[in-house]
CSV table of C-alpha atoms in Angstrom, one decimal:
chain,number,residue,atom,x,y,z
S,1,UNK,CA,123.4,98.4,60.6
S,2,UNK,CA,121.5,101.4,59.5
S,3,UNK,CA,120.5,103.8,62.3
S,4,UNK,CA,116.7,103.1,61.3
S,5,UNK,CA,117.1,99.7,62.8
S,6,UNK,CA,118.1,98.7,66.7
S,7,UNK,CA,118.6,95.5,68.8
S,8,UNK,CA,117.7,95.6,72.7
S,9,UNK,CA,118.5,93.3,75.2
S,10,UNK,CA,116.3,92.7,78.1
S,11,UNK,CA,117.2,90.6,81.6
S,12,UNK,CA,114.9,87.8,80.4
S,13,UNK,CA,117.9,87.1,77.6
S,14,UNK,CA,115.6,88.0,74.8
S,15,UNK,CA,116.3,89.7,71.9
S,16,UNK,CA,114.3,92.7,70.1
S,17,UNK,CA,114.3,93.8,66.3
S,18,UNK,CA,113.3,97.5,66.1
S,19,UNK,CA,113.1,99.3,62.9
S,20,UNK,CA,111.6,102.5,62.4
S,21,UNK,CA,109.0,103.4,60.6
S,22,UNK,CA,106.5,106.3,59.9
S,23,UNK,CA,103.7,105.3,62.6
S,24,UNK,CA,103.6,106.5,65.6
S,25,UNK,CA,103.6,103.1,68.2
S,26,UNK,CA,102.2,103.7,71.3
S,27,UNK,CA,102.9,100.4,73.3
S,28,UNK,CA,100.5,100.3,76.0
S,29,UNK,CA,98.1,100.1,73.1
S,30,UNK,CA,99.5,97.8,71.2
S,31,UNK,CA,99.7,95.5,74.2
S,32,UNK,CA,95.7,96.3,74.9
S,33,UNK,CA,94.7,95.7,71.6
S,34,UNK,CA,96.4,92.2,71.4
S,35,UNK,CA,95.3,91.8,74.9
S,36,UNK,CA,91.4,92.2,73.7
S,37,UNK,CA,92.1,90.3,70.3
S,38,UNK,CA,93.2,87.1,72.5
S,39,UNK,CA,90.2,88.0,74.6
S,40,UNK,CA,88.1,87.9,72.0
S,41,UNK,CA,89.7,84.7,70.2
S,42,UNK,CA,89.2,82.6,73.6
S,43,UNK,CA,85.5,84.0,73.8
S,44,UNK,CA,84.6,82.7,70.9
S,45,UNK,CA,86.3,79.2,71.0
S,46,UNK,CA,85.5,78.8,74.9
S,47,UNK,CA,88.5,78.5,75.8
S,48,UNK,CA,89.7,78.3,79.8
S,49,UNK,CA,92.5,80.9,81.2
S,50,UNK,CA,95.9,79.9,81.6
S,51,UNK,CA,97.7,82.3,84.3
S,52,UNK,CA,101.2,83.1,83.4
S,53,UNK,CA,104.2,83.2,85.4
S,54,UNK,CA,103.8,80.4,87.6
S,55,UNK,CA,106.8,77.7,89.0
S,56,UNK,CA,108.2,75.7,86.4
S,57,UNK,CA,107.8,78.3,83.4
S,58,UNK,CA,104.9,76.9,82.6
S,59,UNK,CA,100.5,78.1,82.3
S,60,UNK,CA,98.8,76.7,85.1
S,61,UNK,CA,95.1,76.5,83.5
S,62,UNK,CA,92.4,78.4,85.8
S,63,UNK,CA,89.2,76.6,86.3
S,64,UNK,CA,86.2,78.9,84.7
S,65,UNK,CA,85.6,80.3,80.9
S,66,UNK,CA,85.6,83.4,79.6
S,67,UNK,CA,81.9,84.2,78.7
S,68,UNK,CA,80.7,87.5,77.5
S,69,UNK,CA,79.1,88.3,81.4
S,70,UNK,CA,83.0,87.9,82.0
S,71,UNK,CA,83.6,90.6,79.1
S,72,UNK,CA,80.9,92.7,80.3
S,73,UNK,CA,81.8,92.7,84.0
S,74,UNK,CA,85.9,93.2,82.9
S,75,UNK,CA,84.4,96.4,81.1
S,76,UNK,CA,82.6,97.8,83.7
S,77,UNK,CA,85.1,97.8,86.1
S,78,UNK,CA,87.6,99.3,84.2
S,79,UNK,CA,84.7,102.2,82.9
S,80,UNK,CA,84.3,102.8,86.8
S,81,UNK,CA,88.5,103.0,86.6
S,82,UNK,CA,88.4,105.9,84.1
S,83,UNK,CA,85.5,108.0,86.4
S,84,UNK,CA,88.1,107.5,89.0
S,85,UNK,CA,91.0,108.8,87.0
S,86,UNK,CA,88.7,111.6,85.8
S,87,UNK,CA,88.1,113.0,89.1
S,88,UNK,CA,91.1,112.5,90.0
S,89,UNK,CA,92.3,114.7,87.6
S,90,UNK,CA,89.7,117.2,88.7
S,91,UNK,CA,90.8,117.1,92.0
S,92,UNK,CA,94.6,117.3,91.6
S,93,UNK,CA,93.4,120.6,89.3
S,94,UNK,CA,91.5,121.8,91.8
S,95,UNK,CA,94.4,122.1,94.4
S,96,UNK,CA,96.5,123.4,92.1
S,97,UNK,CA,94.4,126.6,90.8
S,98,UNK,CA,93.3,126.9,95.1
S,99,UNK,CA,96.8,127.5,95.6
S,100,UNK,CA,97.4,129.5,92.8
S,101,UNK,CA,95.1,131.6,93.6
S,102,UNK,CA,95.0,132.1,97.1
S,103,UNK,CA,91.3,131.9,97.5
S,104,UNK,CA,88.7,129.6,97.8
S,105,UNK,CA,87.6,128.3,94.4
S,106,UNK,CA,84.6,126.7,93.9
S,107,UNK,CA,85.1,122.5,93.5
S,108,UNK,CA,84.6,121.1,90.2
S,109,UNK,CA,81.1,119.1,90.1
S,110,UNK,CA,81.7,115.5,90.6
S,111,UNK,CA,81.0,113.3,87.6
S,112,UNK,CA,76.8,112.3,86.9
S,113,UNK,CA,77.2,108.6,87.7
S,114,UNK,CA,78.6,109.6,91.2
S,115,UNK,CA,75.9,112.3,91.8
S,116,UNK,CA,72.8,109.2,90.5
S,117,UNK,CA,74.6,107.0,93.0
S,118,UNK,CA,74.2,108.9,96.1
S,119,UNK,CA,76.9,112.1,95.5
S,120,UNK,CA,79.3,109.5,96.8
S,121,UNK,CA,82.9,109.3,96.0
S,122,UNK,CA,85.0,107.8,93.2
S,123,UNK,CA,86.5,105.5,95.5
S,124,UNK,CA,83.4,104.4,96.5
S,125,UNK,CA,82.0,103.9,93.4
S,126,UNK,CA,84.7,101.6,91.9
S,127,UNK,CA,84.0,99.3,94.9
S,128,UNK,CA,80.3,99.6,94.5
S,129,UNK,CA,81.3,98.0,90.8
S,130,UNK,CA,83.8,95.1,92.4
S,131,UNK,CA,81.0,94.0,95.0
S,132,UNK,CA,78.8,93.5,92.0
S,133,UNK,CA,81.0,91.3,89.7
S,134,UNK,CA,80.4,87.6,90.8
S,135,UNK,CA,82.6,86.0,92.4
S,136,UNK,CA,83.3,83.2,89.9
S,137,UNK,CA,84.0,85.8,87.2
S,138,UNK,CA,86.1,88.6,89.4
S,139,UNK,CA,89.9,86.6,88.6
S,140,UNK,CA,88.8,87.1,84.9
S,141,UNK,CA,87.3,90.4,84.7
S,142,UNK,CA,91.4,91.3,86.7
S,143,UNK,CA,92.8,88.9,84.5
S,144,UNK,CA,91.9,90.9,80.9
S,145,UNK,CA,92.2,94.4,82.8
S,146,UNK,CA,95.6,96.0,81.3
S,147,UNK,CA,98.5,97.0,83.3
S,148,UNK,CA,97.9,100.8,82.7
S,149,UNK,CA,94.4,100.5,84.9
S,150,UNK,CA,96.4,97.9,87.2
S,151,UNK,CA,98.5,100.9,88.2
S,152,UNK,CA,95.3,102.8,89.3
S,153,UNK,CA,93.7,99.4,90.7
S,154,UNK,CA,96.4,98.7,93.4
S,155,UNK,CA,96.1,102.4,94.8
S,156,UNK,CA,92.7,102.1,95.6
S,157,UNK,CA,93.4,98.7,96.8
S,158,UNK,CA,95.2,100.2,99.7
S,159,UNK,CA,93.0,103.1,100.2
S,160,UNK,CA,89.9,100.2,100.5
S,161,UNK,CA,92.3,98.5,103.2
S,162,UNK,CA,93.4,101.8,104.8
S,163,UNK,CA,89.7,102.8,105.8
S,164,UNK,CA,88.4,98.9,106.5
S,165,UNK,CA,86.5,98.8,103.2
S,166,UNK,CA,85.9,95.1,102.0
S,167,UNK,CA,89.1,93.6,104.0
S,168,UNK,CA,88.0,90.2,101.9
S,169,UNK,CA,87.7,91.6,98.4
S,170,UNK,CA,90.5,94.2,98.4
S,171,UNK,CA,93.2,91.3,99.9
S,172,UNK,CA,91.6,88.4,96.7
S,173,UNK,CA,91.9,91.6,93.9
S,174,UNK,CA,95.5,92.3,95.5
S,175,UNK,CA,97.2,88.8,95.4
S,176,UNK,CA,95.3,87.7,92.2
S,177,UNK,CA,96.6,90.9,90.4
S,178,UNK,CA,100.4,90.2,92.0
S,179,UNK,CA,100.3,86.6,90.6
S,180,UNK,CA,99.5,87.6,87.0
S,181,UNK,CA,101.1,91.1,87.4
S,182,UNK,CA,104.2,90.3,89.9
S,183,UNK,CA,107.5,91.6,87.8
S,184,UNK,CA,105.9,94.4,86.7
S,185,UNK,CA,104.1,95.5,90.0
S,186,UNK,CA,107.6,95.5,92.0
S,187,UNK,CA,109.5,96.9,89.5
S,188,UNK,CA,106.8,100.1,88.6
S,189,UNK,CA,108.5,103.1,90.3
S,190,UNK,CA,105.0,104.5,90.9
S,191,UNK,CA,103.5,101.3,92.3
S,192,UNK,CA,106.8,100.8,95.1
S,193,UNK,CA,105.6,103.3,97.7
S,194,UNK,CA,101.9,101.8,97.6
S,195,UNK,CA,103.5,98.7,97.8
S,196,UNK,CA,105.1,99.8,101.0
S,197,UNK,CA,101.5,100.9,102.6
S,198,UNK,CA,100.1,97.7,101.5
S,199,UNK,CA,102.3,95.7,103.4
S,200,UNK,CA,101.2,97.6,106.4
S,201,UNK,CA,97.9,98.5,105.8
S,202,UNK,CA,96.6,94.6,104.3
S,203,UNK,CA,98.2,92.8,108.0
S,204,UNK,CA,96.3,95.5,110.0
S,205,UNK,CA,93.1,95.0,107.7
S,206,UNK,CA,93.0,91.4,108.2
S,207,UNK,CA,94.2,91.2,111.5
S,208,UNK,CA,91.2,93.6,112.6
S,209,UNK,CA,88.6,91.4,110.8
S,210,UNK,CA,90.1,87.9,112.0
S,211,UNK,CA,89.9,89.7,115.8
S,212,UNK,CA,86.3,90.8,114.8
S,213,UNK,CA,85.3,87.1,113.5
S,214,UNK,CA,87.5,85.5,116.7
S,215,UNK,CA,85.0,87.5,118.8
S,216,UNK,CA,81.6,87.1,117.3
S,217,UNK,CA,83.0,83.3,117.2
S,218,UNK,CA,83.3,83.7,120.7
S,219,UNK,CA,79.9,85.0,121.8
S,220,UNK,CA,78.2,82.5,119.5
S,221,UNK,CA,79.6,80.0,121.5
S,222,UNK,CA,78.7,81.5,124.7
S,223,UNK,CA,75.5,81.3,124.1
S,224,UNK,CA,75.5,78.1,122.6
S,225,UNK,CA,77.3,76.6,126.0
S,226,UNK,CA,74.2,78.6,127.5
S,227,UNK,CA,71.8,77.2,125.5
S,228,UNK,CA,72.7,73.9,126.4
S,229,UNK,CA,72.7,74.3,130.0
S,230,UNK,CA,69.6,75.6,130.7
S,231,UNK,CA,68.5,72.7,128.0
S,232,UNK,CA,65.9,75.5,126.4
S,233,UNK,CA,66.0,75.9,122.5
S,234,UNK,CA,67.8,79.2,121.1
S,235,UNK,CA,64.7,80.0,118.9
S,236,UNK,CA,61.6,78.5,120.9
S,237,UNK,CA,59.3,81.3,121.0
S,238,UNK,CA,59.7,82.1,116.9
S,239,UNK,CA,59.8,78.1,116.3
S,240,UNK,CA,56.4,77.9,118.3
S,241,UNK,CA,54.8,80.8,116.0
S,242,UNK,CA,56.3,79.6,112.8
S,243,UNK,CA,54.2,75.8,114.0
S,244,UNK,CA,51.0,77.7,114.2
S,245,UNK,CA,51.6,79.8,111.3
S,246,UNK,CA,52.3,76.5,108.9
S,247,UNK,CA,49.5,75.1,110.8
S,248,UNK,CA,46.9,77.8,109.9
S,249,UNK,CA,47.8,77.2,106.5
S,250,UNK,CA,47.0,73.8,106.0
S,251,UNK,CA,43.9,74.3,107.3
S,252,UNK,CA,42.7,76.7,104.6
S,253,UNK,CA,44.2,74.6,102.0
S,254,UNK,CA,42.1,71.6,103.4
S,255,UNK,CA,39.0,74.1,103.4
């Protein structure tokens, strides 16, 4: 065999062709671009998504279709994942020539989409973009995100659950995107330490906001038992004025 041609074997017990040729092959692109093509393939027959990697070797179908909204909301998100790259970049930059120079250097300006939305941060603003993809389209805008923006997704994932943003929406993103995504999440040298803080930071998260709910719970009930007792109703004085209110009403219809 020619040194233009190799064979690798992989622990799935598959076997790969290589031969080389004059293009350069980036494979994170390739695997986007086939990624979008089947995207756009199912879009246009309706099709529903099958989730890979599930027991039995087999596609367990996902109720829902992909719909261009889907496609809209999928590119949004990961639009609001390259601002956050971007100033990260800036910001690792920005350290770097600080301590260069030993001086105070003036920070770089944050990116215009930041500064329209309030001068907040990138963080921010890619959760700003989750909250306001429906909820019956979220698994599929995750589901046609590639694993390069995955890698920047789950980091933010534990920085929303280190500082109590969106307990509920940063714990559904995390295990959806570690059912489609598992072998490739725990095996990702870069994606092991996050893993680690998850683990801590997603029980305290949800521990904190089930103690929260438990006591809200609780003082709802209090004054329900008190409610009862005294046998006067919760709302009486604002279900008396709504009477009138409706009251007044029909009687300039009637006029």
């Amino acid at each position: 065999m020619s040194c233009d041609t190799q064979v690798t074997g992989s622990h799935d017990h598959s076997l790969r062709l290589w031969e080389r040729t004059d293009e350069p092959l980036i494979l994170s692109e390739e695997r986007e671009k086939e990624r979008e093509a089947q995207f756009e393939e199912a879009v246009a027959e309706g099709e529903e998504t099958a989730l890979p990697g599930e027991e039995g070797g087999g596609e367990v179908l996902k109720a829902g279709r992909k719909t261009m909204e889907t496609m809209r909301s999928a590119e949004q998100l990961m639009e609001a994942l390259a601002v956050y790259r971007e100033e990260k970049v800036k910001g690792q930059e920005w350290e770097e020539e600080s301590q260069l120079e030993r001086r105070e250097v003036s920070r770089p300006k944050p990116h215009p989409l930041l500064v329209a939305m309030g001068d907040i941060t990138a963080e921010r603003y890619v959760l700003m973009v989750a909250k306001r993809i429906r909820s019956s389209e979220l698994d599929e805008a995750l589901l046609v995100m590639p694993f390069s923006d995955v890698t920047e997704f789950v980091p933010l994932l534990c920085h929303w659950l280190e500082n109590g943003w969106e307990t509920e929406l940063a714990c559904r993103c995390l295990l959806f995107l570690l059912r489609v995504h598992h072998h490739q999440i725990v095996t990702s040298p870069l994606l092991l330490p996050v893993m680690d803080s998850l683990r801590h930071h997603t029980r305290h998260s949800v521990e904190s906001l089930r103690d929260l709910y438990g006591f809200n719970l609780a003082g709802l009930r209090s004054v329900r038992d008190g409610v009862e007792t005294t046998g006067t109703p919760l709302f009486a004085d604002i279900s008396s004025r709504l009477q009138k209110i409706q009251k007044k009403k029909r009687l300039k219809t009637v006029q």
